[in-house]
Amino acid sequence: MSQAHAFQTDDPTLNSIHDKVIAGERLSEEDGIALFRSPDILAVGWMANHVREKMHGNVAYFNVNRHINPTNVCVAACRLCAFGRKKDTPGAYTMALEEAFQAAASGYSEAVTEFHIVGGLHPDLPLDYFLDLVRGLKERFPGVHVKAFTMVEVAFFAKRYKFTIREILEKLKAAGVDSMPGGGAEIFSDRVRHIICDHKIDGGEWLEIAKQAHQMGFKSNATMLYGHIENEEDRIDHLLKLRALQDETHGLQTFIPLAFHPDNTPLQHLPWTTGMLDIRNIAVSRLMLDNIPHIKAYWQMMTPKIAQIALRFGADDIDGTVVEEKIYHDAGASTPQGMRRQDLERLIREAGREPFERDTLYRPVKRTESSVTVAV
Ligand code: V47
């Protein structure tokens, strides 16, 4: 779909980038830095929207999903995080499996098509806790896609239970994991990672595990945490590393820029991100990641209002109903914990887009009064 409005900018550095965007040419590191620094956010957004409409027309994707965070007990103690707790400290929890199954079934009455499962790095649970969780969900909800465990959790399982990454991925697959969420990528820069999440795997390991997962046929997402102590070069470095991974594996479905929420974290002296930074990260991601199909404006993290605007600045997806969000709410998010399908559709329509309910693999979901089907 072409745009009715002509491109205009008062920032001369954007003219050569515009020419490349129109020609479908790959942008360079310098282009990326210029996009982050340009005062002309509307021109940056125009280009991102051009690419977004070329790829997805007028549709905006959402899904009906439920988050399950089986435990917040975590050995990592990342400075960026308000969710993790040390074992036996106030607020620490670990769901009994039955409790997790009940959580999976609770919330909105509409049939979900995806469980999104991530949790802390628990020092004592057996591997079977996680495998039984997935097996139990598959038994009880056979049609529901299980998107579970970040590359960081996979690395932890391998180390803790003494298996190779490949063996852990095979066990997760056999238990019923269908794909993997994008968390834990944070920012790949060693300098920044050392400060915000010192105990996590490094960026190279994250990319290597994602590569192995993709080579085994898993699709995954990827995230980037911004708005803390990183700079523009760190962000572009992160995007270029993901672009190179995708050139090799084609396993990334969706990229999700995540705005840092400082409340209740050891970095709570840092300011919150602004709407402009949120929108710019969406737009620059769309322009730099020419080989990743989807850019998600995660409404829980951006707020529904900014997510709507993002749908005209490069994003084509706003995530889903979620039902019960913990990670951002522990860090001060004031968004609702979940949203109904009709509310997501309204957000999308009022942004001038056409709502498209997808499953996790972006296939259309058809609902009638009594059934949900995925067109394959
Ligand atoms: O990896 C943790 C981030 C991520 C904070 O794949 C924080 O579809 C901001 O990855 N402020 C988990 N961010 C969430 C995540 C995700 C969310 C929605 C959809 C998908 C998907 C993935 O949240 C963590 C970390 O980067 N995070 N604490 C914080 N205080």
mmCIF file of C-alpha atoms and ligand atoms in Angstrom:
data_model
loop_
_atom_site.group_PDB
_atom_site.id
_atom_site.type_symbol
_atom_site.label_atom_id
_atom_site.label_comp_id
_atom_site.label_asym_id
_atom_site.label_seq_id
_atom_site.Cartn_x
_atom_site.Cartn_y
_atom_site.Cartn_z
ATOM 1 C CA MET A 1 0.000 0.000 0.000
ATOM 2 C CA SER A 2 1.598 3.291 -0.970
ATOM 3 C CA GLN A 3 1.377 6.452 1.044
ATOM 4 C CA ALA A 4 -0.619 9.388 -0.160
ATOM 5 C CA HIS A 5 1.656 11.958 1.456
ATOM 6 C CA ALA A 6 5.032 12.881 0.023
ATOM 7 C CA PHE A 7 8.118 12.568 2.190
ATOM 8 C CA GLN A 8 9.318 15.876 3.572
ATOM 9 C CA THR A 9 12.049 16.618 6.049
ATOM 10 C CA ASP A 10 14.023 19.533 7.363
ATOM 11 C CA ASP A 11 16.804 17.148 8.440
ATOM 12 C CA PRO A 12 19.191 16.749 5.460
ATOM 13 C CA THR A 13 20.775 13.588 6.951
ATOM 14 C CA LEU A 14 17.507 11.767 6.301
ATOM 15 C CA ASN A 15 17.403 12.306 2.520
ATOM 16 C CA SER A 16 19.885 9.568 1.608
ATOM 17 C CA ILE A 17 18.217 7.209 4.117
ATOM 18 C CA HIS A 18 14.867 7.933 2.499
ATOM 19 C CA ASP A 19 16.303 7.037 -0.930
ATOM 20 C CA LYS A 20 17.528 3.696 0.419
ATOM 21 C CA VAL A 21 14.210 2.971 2.140
ATOM 22 C CA ILE A 22 12.261 3.628 -1.050
ATOM 23 C CA ALA A 23 14.688 1.442 -3.041
ATOM 24 C CA GLY A 24 14.397 -1.328 -0.421
ATOM 25 C CA GLU A 25 18.132 -1.144 0.352
ATOM 26 C CA ARG A 26 19.592 -2.248 3.653
ATOM 27 C CA LEU A 27 20.439 0.559 6.120
ATOM 28 C CA SER A 28 23.891 0.881 7.669
ATOM 29 C CA GLU A 29 25.038 1.392 11.242
ATOM 30 C CA GLU A 30 25.537 5.119 10.504
ATOM 31 C CA ASP A 31 22.011 5.346 9.108
ATOM 32 C CA GLY A 32 20.695 3.791 12.320
ATOM 33 C CA ILE A 33 22.535 6.305 14.501
ATOM 34 C CA ALA A 34 21.242 9.162 12.327
ATOM 35 C CA LEU A 35 17.668 7.853 12.734
ATOM 36 C CA PHE A 36 18.049 7.774 16.513
ATOM 37 C CA ARG A 37 19.484 11.316 16.551
ATOM 38 C CA SER A 38 17.246 13.016 14.012
ATOM 39 C CA PRO A 39 15.036 15.745 15.448
ATOM 40 C CA ASP A 40 12.500 15.019 12.689
ATOM 41 C CA ILE A 41 10.590 12.162 14.314
ATOM 42 C CA LEU A 42 7.733 12.548 11.840
ATOM 43 C CA ALA A 43 10.060 11.908 8.901
ATOM 44 C CA VAL A 44 11.567 8.892 10.666
ATOM 45 C CA GLY A 45 8.019 7.664 11.331
ATOM 46 C CA TRP A 46 6.971 8.285 7.722
ATOM 47 C CA MET A 47 9.727 5.976 6.494
ATOM 48 C CA ALA A 48 8.956 3.301 9.096
ATOM 49 C CA ASN A 49 5.275 3.476 8.218
ATOM 50 C CA HIS A 50 6.107 3.158 4.533
ATOM 51 C CA VAL A 51 7.985 -0.093 5.202
ATOM 52 C CA ARG A 52 5.301 -1.341 7.603
ATOM 53 C CA GLU A 53 2.531 -0.776 5.064
ATOM 54 C CA LYS A 54 4.563 -2.376 2.284
ATOM 55 C CA MET A 55 4.947 -5.485 4.451
ATOM 56 C CA HIS A 56 1.540 -5.704 6.140
ATOM 57 C CA GLY A 57 -0.852 -3.349 4.381
ATOM 58 C CA ASN A 58 -3.357 -1.915 6.805
ATOM 59 C CA VAL A 59 -3.711 -4.843 9.209
ATOM 60 C CA ALA A 60 -2.554 -4.823 12.817
ATOM 61 C CA TYR A 61 -2.132 -8.143 14.585
ATOM 62 C CA PHE A 62 -3.156 -9.157 18.104
ATOM 63 C CA ASN A 63 -3.749 -12.448 19.861
ATOM 64 C CA VAL A 64 -5.752 -13.904 22.716
ATOM 65 C CA ASN A 65 -3.086 -15.053 25.111
ATOM 66 C CA ARG A 66 -2.419 -15.614 28.776
ATOM 67 C CA HIS A 67 0.808 -15.031 30.643
ATOM 68 C CA ILE A 68 1.879 -17.548 33.279
ATOM 69 C CA ASN A 69 4.867 -16.785 35.508
ATOM 70 C CA PRO A 70 5.301 -20.019 37.488
ATOM 71 C CA THR A 71 7.877 -18.630 39.917
ATOM 72 C CA ASN A 72 9.564 -15.332 40.727
ATOM 73 C CA VAL A 73 12.364 -17.008 42.681
ATOM 74 C CA CYS A 74 15.556 -16.131 40.866
ATOM 75 C CA VAL A 75 19.257 -16.554 41.524
ATOM 76 C CA ALA A 76 20.207 -13.777 39.096
ATOM 77 C CA ALA A 77 19.471 -10.492 40.968
ATOM 78 C CA CYS A 78 19.518 -8.309 37.823
ATOM 79 C CA ARG A 79 19.515 -4.579 38.528
ATOM 80 C CA LEU A 80 16.942 -4.051 35.792
ATOM 81 C CA CYS A 81 14.347 -6.281 37.417
ATOM 82 C CA ALA A 82 11.672 -5.789 40.080
ATOM 83 C CA PHE A 83 10.087 -9.207 39.597
ATOM 84 C CA GLY A 84 12.739 -11.652 40.865
ATOM 85 C CA ARG A 85 13.042 -12.576 44.553
ATOM 86 C CA LYS A 86 15.570 -14.610 46.469
ATOM 87 C CA LYS A 87 14.227 -17.889 47.823
ATOM 88 C CA ASP A 88 12.386 -17.606 51.185
ATOM 89 C CA THR A 89 12.240 -13.804 51.100
ATOM 90 C CA PRO A 90 9.024 -11.769 51.365
ATOM 91 C CA GLY A 91 6.980 -11.895 48.177
ATOM 92 C CA ALA A 92 8.748 -14.971 46.764
ATOM 93 C CA TYR A 93 6.345 -17.498 45.226
ATOM 94 C CA THR A 94 6.397 -20.742 43.290
ATOM 95 C CA MET A 95 3.137 -22.085 41.926
ATOM 96 C CA ALA A 96 2.238 -25.696 42.575
ATOM 97 C CA LEU A 97 1.594 -27.267 39.174
ATOM 98 C CA GLU A 98 -2.155 -27.505 39.895
ATOM 99 C CA GLU A 99 -2.120 -23.813 40.706
ATOM 100 C CA ALA A 100 -0.465 -23.041 37.363
ATOM 101 C CA PHE A 101 -3.084 -25.151 35.540
ATOM 102 C CA GLN A 102 -5.838 -23.279 37.341
ATOM 103 C CA ALA A 103 -4.228 -19.951 36.459
ATOM 104 C CA ALA A 104 -4.099 -21.093 32.827
ATOM 105 C CA ALA A 105 -7.851 -21.680 32.827
ATOM 106 C CA SER A 106 -8.812 -18.549 34.748
ATOM 107 C CA GLY A 107 -9.386 -14.997 33.631
ATOM 108 C CA TYR A 108 -11.421 -14.202 30.593
ATOM 109 C CA SER A 109 -13.842 -16.802 29.337
ATOM 110 C CA GLU A 110 -12.619 -16.501 25.735
ATOM 111 C CA ALA A 111 -10.508 -19.407 24.528
ATOM 112 C CA VAL A 112 -6.855 -18.431 24.504
ATOM 113 C CA THR A 113 -4.617 -19.543 21.643
ATOM 114 C CA GLU A 114 -1.280 -18.989 23.426
ATOM 115 C CA PHE A 115 0.302 -19.474 26.832
ATOM 116 C CA HIS A 116 3.308 -17.189 27.326
ATOM 117 C CA ILE A 117 5.438 -18.712 30.090
ATOM 118 C CA VAL A 118 8.517 -17.134 31.655
ATOM 119 C CA GLY A 119 9.822 -17.158 35.196
ATOM 120 C CA GLY A 120 12.764 -16.731 37.520
ATOM 121 C CA LEU A 121 15.874 -18.917 37.597
ATOM 122 C CA HIS A 122 14.886 -21.096 40.555
ATOM 123 C CA PRO A 123 17.830 -22.842 42.232
ATOM 124 C CA ASP A 124 15.961 -25.889 43.595
ATOM 125 C CA LEU A 125 13.109 -26.956 41.329
ATOM 126 C CA PRO A 126 13.711 -30.167 39.365
ATOM 127 C CA LEU A 127 13.684 -29.971 35.571
ATOM 128 C CA ASP A 128 10.551 -32.128 35.641
ATOM 129 C CA TYR A 129 8.647 -29.260 37.264
ATOM 130 C CA PHE A 130 9.003 -27.283 34.035
ATOM 131 C CA LEU A 131 8.516 -30.258 31.720
ATOM 132 C CA ASP A 132 5.428 -31.407 33.679
ATOM 133 C CA LEU A 133 4.075 -27.865 33.551
ATOM 134 C CA VAL A 134 4.245 -27.888 29.759
ATOM 135 C CA ARG A 135 2.998 -31.490 29.439
ATOM 136 C CA GLY A 136 0.120 -30.755 31.812
ATOM 137 C CA LEU A 137 -0.901 -27.665 29.866
ATOM 138 C CA LYS A 138 -0.809 -29.596 26.592
ATOM 139 C CA GLU A 139 -2.987 -32.357 28.084
ATOM 140 C CA ARG A 140 -5.528 -29.909 29.439
ATOM 141 C CA PHE A 141 -5.474 -27.393 26.558
ATOM 142 C CA PRO A 142 -4.316 -29.387 23.518
ATOM 143 C CA GLY A 143 -4.969 -26.676 20.943
ATOM 144 C CA VAL A 144 -3.137 -23.916 22.759
ATOM 145 C CA HIS A 145 0.339 -22.904 21.547
ATOM 146 C CA VAL A 146 2.965 -22.943 24.316
ATOM 147 C CA LYS A 147 5.495 -20.118 23.894
ATOM 148 C CA ALA A 148 7.795 -20.754 26.801
ATOM 149 C CA PHE A 149 11.186 -20.062 28.351
ATOM 150 C CA THR A 150 13.662 -17.442 27.228
ATOM 151 C CA MET A 151 17.189 -18.196 26.024
ATOM 152 C CA VAL A 152 18.306 -17.209 29.540
ATOM 153 C CA GLU A 153 16.109 -19.895 31.114
ATOM 154 C CA VAL A 154 17.308 -22.464 28.571
ATOM 155 C CA ALA A 155 20.941 -21.654 29.466
ATOM 156 C CA PHE A 156 20.132 -21.921 33.166
ATOM 157 C CA PHE A 157 18.376 -25.293 32.729
ATOM 158 C CA ALA A 158 21.374 -26.633 30.800
ATOM 159 C CA LYS A 159 23.855 -25.540 33.453
ATOM 160 C CA ARG A 160 21.736 -26.458 36.466
ATOM 161 C CA TYR A 161 20.617 -29.901 35.252
ATOM 162 C CA LYS A 162 23.877 -30.684 33.421
ATOM 163 C CA PHE A 163 22.672 -31.065 29.869
ATOM 164 C CA THR A 164 23.803 -29.423 26.661
ATOM 165 C CA ILE A 165 21.720 -26.606 25.204
ATOM 166 C CA ARG A 166 20.644 -28.955 22.421
ATOM 167 C CA GLU A 167 19.537 -31.626 24.918
ATOM 168 C CA ILE A 168 17.487 -29.102 26.911
ATOM 169 C CA LEU A 169 15.858 -27.787 23.740
ATOM 170 C CA GLU A 170 15.011 -31.359 22.722
ATOM 171 C CA LYS A 171 13.441 -32.060 26.113
ATOM 172 C CA LEU A 172 11.393 -28.870 25.964
ATOM 173 C CA LYS A 173 10.250 -29.714 22.454
ATOM 174 C CA ALA A 174 9.282 -33.263 23.452
ATOM 175 C CA ALA A 175 7.301 -31.891 26.418
ATOM 176 C CA GLY A 176 5.317 -29.608 24.093
ATOM 177 C CA VAL A 177 7.050 -26.233 23.887
ATOM 178 C CA ASP A 178 6.098 -24.823 20.476
ATOM 179 C CA SER A 179 8.129 -21.605 20.322
ATOM 180 C CA MET A 180 10.081 -19.230 22.496
ATOM 181 C CA PRO A 181 9.478 -15.682 23.717
ATOM 182 C CA GLY A 182 11.995 -12.916 23.156
ATOM 183 C CA GLY A 183 12.988 -11.998 26.703
ATOM 184 C CA GLY A 184 16.409 -11.878 28.278
ATOM 185 C CA ALA A 185 18.115 -10.271 25.281
ATOM 186 C CA GLU A 186 18.172 -6.893 27.101
ATOM 187 C CA ILE A 187 21.079 -5.092 25.382
ATOM 188 C CA PHE A 188 23.911 -7.199 23.996
ATOM 189 C CA SER A 189 26.668 -4.660 24.822
ATOM 190 C CA ASP A 190 28.975 -6.173 27.485
ATOM 191 C CA ARG A 191 29.537 -2.787 29.095
ATOM 192 C CA VAL A 192 25.819 -2.230 29.701
ATOM 193 C CA ARG A 193 24.959 -5.842 30.451
ATOM 194 C CA HIS A 194 27.631 -5.874 33.119
ATOM 195 C CA ILE A 195 25.725 -3.158 34.972
ATOM 196 C CA ILE A 196 22.064 -4.029 34.378
ATOM 197 C CA CYS A 197 22.142 -7.839 34.422
ATOM 198 C CA ASP A 198 25.566 -8.998 35.460
ATOM 199 C CA HIS A 199 24.554 -12.558 36.311
ATOM 200 C CA LYS A 200 22.826 -13.331 33.047
ATOM 201 C CA ILE A 201 24.338 -15.072 30.026
ATOM 202 C CA ASP A 202 26.148 -12.627 27.771
ATOM 203 C CA GLY A 203 24.828 -11.385 24.447
ATOM 204 C CA GLY A 204 26.882 -13.878 22.421
ATOM 205 C CA GLU A 205 25.404 -16.779 24.380
ATOM 206 C CA TRP A 206 21.860 -15.441 23.921
ATOM 207 C CA LEU A 207 22.396 -15.277 20.170
ATOM 208 C CA GLU A 208 24.002 -18.724 20.046
ATOM 209 C CA ILE A 209 21.112 -20.373 21.930
ATOM 210 C CA ALA A 210 18.591 -18.620 19.696
ATOM 211 C CA LYS A 211 20.531 -19.915 16.685
ATOM 212 C CA GLN A 212 20.432 -23.473 17.968
ATOM 213 C CA ALA A 213 16.710 -23.193 18.740
ATOM 214 C CA HIS A 214 16.007 -21.887 15.234
ATOM 215 C CA GLN A 215 18.101 -24.643 13.677
ATOM 216 C CA MET A 216 15.893 -27.164 15.502
ATOM 217 C CA GLY A 217 12.803 -25.593 13.972
ATOM 218 C CA PHE A 218 11.664 -23.384 16.853
ATOM 219 C CA LYS A 219 10.483 -19.902 15.969
ATOM 220 C CA SER A 220 11.301 -17.249 18.573
ATOM 221 C CA ASN A 221 10.948 -13.572 19.262
ATOM 222 C CA ALA A 222 13.637 -11.119 20.320
ATOM 223 C CA THR A 223 13.480 -8.093 22.601
ATOM 224 C CA MET A 224 15.641 -5.066 23.357
ATOM 225 C CA LEU A 225 15.478 -3.282 26.703
ATOM 226 C CA TYR A 226 16.063 0.463 26.243
ATOM 227 C CA GLY A 227 15.775 3.634 28.281
ATOM 228 C CA HIS A 228 18.276 2.874 31.058
ATOM 229 C CA ILE A 229 22.041 3.441 30.667
ATOM 230 C CA GLU A 230 22.494 2.363 27.059
ATOM 231 C CA ASN A 231 23.307 4.791 24.247
ATOM 232 C CA GLU A 232 22.316 4.928 20.586
ATOM 233 C CA GLU A 233 25.374 2.932 19.491
ATOM 234 C CA ASP A 234 24.427 0.124 21.912
ATOM 235 C CA ARG A 235 20.918 -0.019 20.489
ATOM 236 C CA ILE A 236 22.109 -0.118 16.891
ATOM 237 C CA ASP A 237 24.695 -2.770 17.765
ATOM 238 C CA HIS A 238 21.863 -4.851 19.281
ATOM 239 C CA LEU A 239 19.668 -4.463 16.199
ATOM 240 C CA LEU A 240 22.509 -5.317 13.813
ATOM 241 C CA LYS A 241 23.355 -8.481 15.763
ATOM 242 C CA LEU A 242 19.734 -9.603 15.550
ATOM 243 C CA ARG A 243 19.645 -8.772 11.836
ATOM 244 C CA ALA A 244 22.770 -10.899 11.275
ATOM 245 C CA LEU A 245 21.237 -13.797 13.255
ATOM 246 C CA GLN A 246 18.091 -13.560 11.180
ATOM 247 C CA ASP A 247 20.058 -13.582 7.906
ATOM 248 C CA GLU A 248 21.450 -16.907 9.051
ATOM 249 C CA THR A 249 18.435 -18.670 10.610
ATOM 250 C CA HIS A 250 15.190 -16.902 9.580
ATOM 251 C CA GLY A 251 13.833 -18.038 12.947
ATOM 252 C CA LEU A 252 12.842 -14.672 14.411
ATOM 253 C CA GLN A 253 9.184 -13.787 14.024
ATOM 254 C CA THR A 254 8.779 -10.627 16.023
ATOM 255 C CA PHE A 255 10.959 -7.940 17.531
ATOM 256 C CA ILE A 256 9.750 -6.180 20.668
ATOM 257 C CA PRO A 257 11.485 -3.045 21.983
ATOM 258 C CA LEU A 258 10.873 -2.928 25.753
ATOM 259 C CA ALA A 259 10.885 0.363 27.678
ATOM 260 C CA PHE A 260 12.734 0.152 30.985
ATOM 261 C CA HIS A 261 10.437 0.570 34.019
ATOM 262 C CA PRO A 262 12.596 1.717 36.941
ATOM 263 C CA ASP A 263 10.251 1.464 39.955
ATOM 264 C CA ASN A 264 11.281 -1.011 42.677
ATOM 265 C CA THR A 265 14.516 -1.884 40.864
ATOM 266 C CA PRO A 266 18.043 -0.994 42.026
ATOM 267 C CA LEU A 267 18.030 1.473 39.091
ATOM 268 C CA GLN A 268 14.967 3.342 40.331
ATOM 269 C CA HIS A 269 16.849 6.656 40.286
ATOM 270 C CA LEU A 270 16.667 6.543 36.464
ATOM 271 C CA PRO A 271 13.826 8.410 34.746
ATOM 272 C CA TRP A 272 11.008 6.668 32.892
ATOM 273 C CA THR A 273 11.162 6.651 29.112
ATOM 274 C CA THR A 274 9.197 9.291 27.227
ATOM 275 C CA GLY A 275 6.580 8.682 24.558
ATOM 276 C CA MET A 276 8.935 10.029 21.897
ATOM 277 C CA LEU A 277 11.694 7.568 22.808
ATOM 278 C CA ASP A 278 9.171 4.711 22.761
ATOM 279 C CA ILE A 279 7.880 5.698 19.330
ATOM 280 C CA ARG A 280 11.379 6.254 17.963
ATOM 281 C CA ASN A 281 12.520 2.795 19.064
ATOM 282 C CA ILE A 282 9.604 1.252 17.201
ATOM 283 C CA ALA A 283 10.328 3.264 14.049
ATOM 284 C CA VAL A 284 14.096 2.698 14.001
ATOM 285 C CA SER A 285 13.614 -1.029 14.670
ATOM 286 C CA ARG A 286 11.231 -1.316 11.708
ATOM 287 C CA LEU A 287 13.727 0.428 9.463
ATOM 288 C CA MET A 288 16.840 -1.461 10.573
ATOM 289 C CA LEU A 289 15.341 -4.956 10.910
ATOM 290 C CA ASP A 290 14.470 -5.433 7.256
ATOM 291 C CA ASN A 291 14.423 -9.227 7.630
ATOM 292 C CA ILE A 292 12.239 -9.632 10.749
ATOM 293 C CA PRO A 293 8.583 -9.774 9.752
ATOM 294 C CA HIS A 294 6.887 -8.201 12.765
ATOM 295 C CA ILE A 295 7.505 -5.281 15.131
ATOM 296 C CA LYS A 296 5.430 -5.423 18.285
ATOM 297 C CA ALA A 297 4.262 -2.405 20.285
ATOM 298 C CA TYR A 298 3.587 -4.323 23.503
ATOM 299 C CA TRP A 299 0.650 -2.356 24.876
ATOM 300 C CA GLN A 300 1.244 -3.396 28.504
ATOM 301 C CA MET A 301 4.699 -1.915 28.395
ATOM 302 C CA MET A 302 4.051 1.136 26.162
ATOM 303 C CA THR A 303 0.546 1.916 27.415
ATOM 304 C CA PRO A 304 -2.420 1.389 25.083
ATOM 305 C CA LYS A 305 -2.271 5.052 23.998
ATOM 306 C CA ILE A 306 1.348 4.966 22.828
ATOM 307 C CA ALA A 307 0.846 1.506 21.294
ATOM 308 C CA GLN A 308 -1.929 2.968 19.121
ATOM 309 C CA ILE A 309 0.378 5.707 17.860
ATOM 310 C CA ALA A 310 3.115 3.119 17.291
ATOM 311 C CA LEU A 311 0.799 1.373 14.803
ATOM 312 C CA ARG A 312 1.411 4.360 12.523
ATOM 313 C CA PHE A 313 5.159 4.531 13.232
ATOM 314 C CA GLY A 314 6.268 1.065 12.145
ATOM 315 C CA ALA A 315 4.559 -1.425 14.468
ATOM 316 C CA ASP A 316 2.158 -4.026 13.087
ATOM 317 C CA ASP A 317 1.349 -5.937 16.313
ATOM 318 C CA ILE A 318 0.214 -4.932 19.811
ATOM 319 C CA ASP A 319 0.478 -8.328 21.594
ATOM 320 C CA GLY A 320 -2.602 -9.787 23.242
ATOM 321 C CA THR A 321 -5.088 -10.026 26.069
ATOM 322 C CA VAL A 322 -2.324 -11.135 28.514
ATOM 323 C CA VAL A 323 -4.848 -11.381 31.423
ATOM 324 C CA GLU A 324 -2.296 -11.226 34.235
ATOM 325 C CA GLU A 325 0.987 -9.318 33.803
ATOM 326 C CA LYS A 326 3.530 -9.368 36.630
ATOM 327 C CA ILE A 327 6.977 -8.279 35.390
ATOM 328 C CA TYR A 328 5.997 -4.721 34.405
ATOM 329 C CA HIS A 329 3.527 -4.261 37.219
ATOM 330 C CA ASP A 330 6.151 -5.116 39.829
ATOM 331 C CA ALA A 331 8.256 -2.378 38.177
ATOM 332 C CA GLY A 332 5.554 0.278 38.408
ATOM 333 C CA ALA A 333 3.452 -0.139 35.244
ATOM 334 C CA SER A 334 0.085 1.569 35.566
ATOM 335 C CA THR A 335 -1.519 -0.187 32.580
ATOM 336 C CA PRO A 336 -4.332 -2.705 33.151
ATOM 337 C CA GLN A 337 -3.202 -6.290 33.849
ATOM 338 C CA GLY A 338 -5.055 -7.516 30.811
ATOM 339 C CA MET A 339 -7.445 -6.405 28.088
ATOM 340 C CA ARG A 340 -10.355 -8.059 26.352
ATOM 341 C CA ARG A 341 -10.379 -8.922 22.686
ATOM 342 C CA GLN A 342 -12.984 -6.258 21.902
ATOM 343 C CA ASP A 343 -10.873 -3.572 23.608
ATOM 344 C CA LEU A 344 -7.787 -4.522 21.596
ATOM 345 C CA GLU A 345 -9.860 -4.408 18.425
ATOM 346 C CA ARG A 346 -11.134 -0.958 19.321
ATOM 347 C CA LEU A 347 -7.613 0.343 19.956
ATOM 348 C CA ILE A 348 -6.542 -0.937 16.562
ATOM 349 C CA ARG A 349 -9.593 0.383 14.696
ATOM 350 C CA GLU A 350 -9.231 3.824 16.223
ATOM 351 C CA ALA A 351 -5.615 3.876 15.032
ATOM 352 C CA GLY A 352 -7.045 3.488 11.518
ATOM 353 C CA ARG A 353 -5.904 -0.124 11.197
ATOM 354 C CA GLU A 354 -7.776 -3.324 10.595
ATOM 355 C CA PRO A 355 -7.638 -5.791 13.530
ATOM 356 C CA PHE A 356 -6.373 -9.276 12.646
ATOM 357 C CA GLU A 357 -6.553 -11.958 15.323
ATOM 358 C CA ARG A 358 -3.535 -14.212 14.816
ATOM 359 C CA ASP A 359 -2.211 -17.293 16.544
ATOM 360 C CA THR A 360 1.416 -17.293 17.693
ATOM 361 C CA LEU A 361 2.602 -18.211 14.181
ATOM 362 C CA TYR A 362 0.565 -15.385 12.612
ATOM 363 C CA ARG A 363 -2.098 -17.644 11.122
ATOM 364 C CA PRO A 364 -5.614 -16.197 11.155
ATOM 365 C CA VAL A 365 -7.880 -17.259 14.030
ATOM 366 C CA LYS A 366 -11.576 -17.651 13.305
ATOM 367 C CA ARG A 367 -14.070 -17.543 16.168
ATOM 368 C CA THR A 368 -17.693 -18.536 16.272
ATOM 369 C CA GLU A 369 -19.998 -18.667 19.343
ATOM 370 C CA SER A 370 -18.780 -22.164 20.154
ATOM 371 C CA SER A 371 -15.388 -22.725 18.558
ATOM 372 C CA VAL A 372 -11.983 -21.288 17.740
ATOM 373 C CA THR A 373 -10.124 -22.460 14.642
ATOM 374 C CA VAL A 374 -6.786 -21.569 13.201
ATOM 375 C CA ALA A 375 -6.624 -21.504 9.424
ATOM 376 C CA VAL A 376 -3.441 -23.375 8.472
HETATM 377 O O1 V47 B 1 13.516 -10.134 29.516
HETATM 378 C C1 V47 B 1 12.292 -7.058 33.166
HETATM 379 C C2 V47 B 1 12.073 -7.140 30.657
HETATM 380 C C3 V47 B 1 11.387 -9.055 29.712
HETATM 381 C C4 V47 B 1 11.924 -4.979 33.480
HETATM 382 O O2 V47 B 1 8.156 -12.645 23.161
HETATM 383 C C5 V47 B 1 11.796 -5.266 32.143
HETATM 384 O O3 V47 B 1 6.130 -12.039 22.691
HETATM 385 C C6 V47 B 1 11.296 -3.116 31.707
HETATM 386 O O4 V47 B 1 10.362 -10.584 27.114
HETATM 387 N N1 V47 B 1 11.439 -2.764 32.995
HETATM 388 C C7 V47 B 1 10.297 -10.078 29.770
HETATM 389 N N2 V47 B 1 11.487 -4.346 31.246
HETATM 390 C C8 V47 B 1 9.122 -9.688 28.898
HETATM 391 C C9 V47 B 1 9.301 -10.185 27.504
HETATM 392 C C10 V47 B 1 8.151 -10.205 26.564
HETATM 393 C C11 V47 B 1 7.030 -9.445 26.820
HETATM 394 C C12 V47 B 1 5.967 -9.508 25.937
HETATM 395 C C13 V47 B 1 5.998 -10.312 24.822
HETATM 396 C C14 V47 B 1 7.130 -11.070 24.581
HETATM 397 C C15 V47 B 1 7.156 -11.988 23.407
HETATM 398 C C16 V47 B 1 8.220 -11.020 25.439
HETATM 399 O O5 V47 B 1 10.964 -7.936 30.425
HETATM 400 C C17 V47 B 1 12.720 -9.359 30.311
HETATM 401 C C18 V47 B 1 13.297 -7.993 30.467
HETATM 402 O O6 V47 B 1 13.908 -7.574 29.284
HETATM 403 N N3 V47 B 1 12.041 -6.541 31.982
HETATM 404 N N4 V47 B 1 12.211 -6.109 34.122
HETATM 405 C C19 V47 B 1 11.753 -3.649 33.908
HETATM 406 N N5 V47 B 1 11.919 -3.300 35.174
#
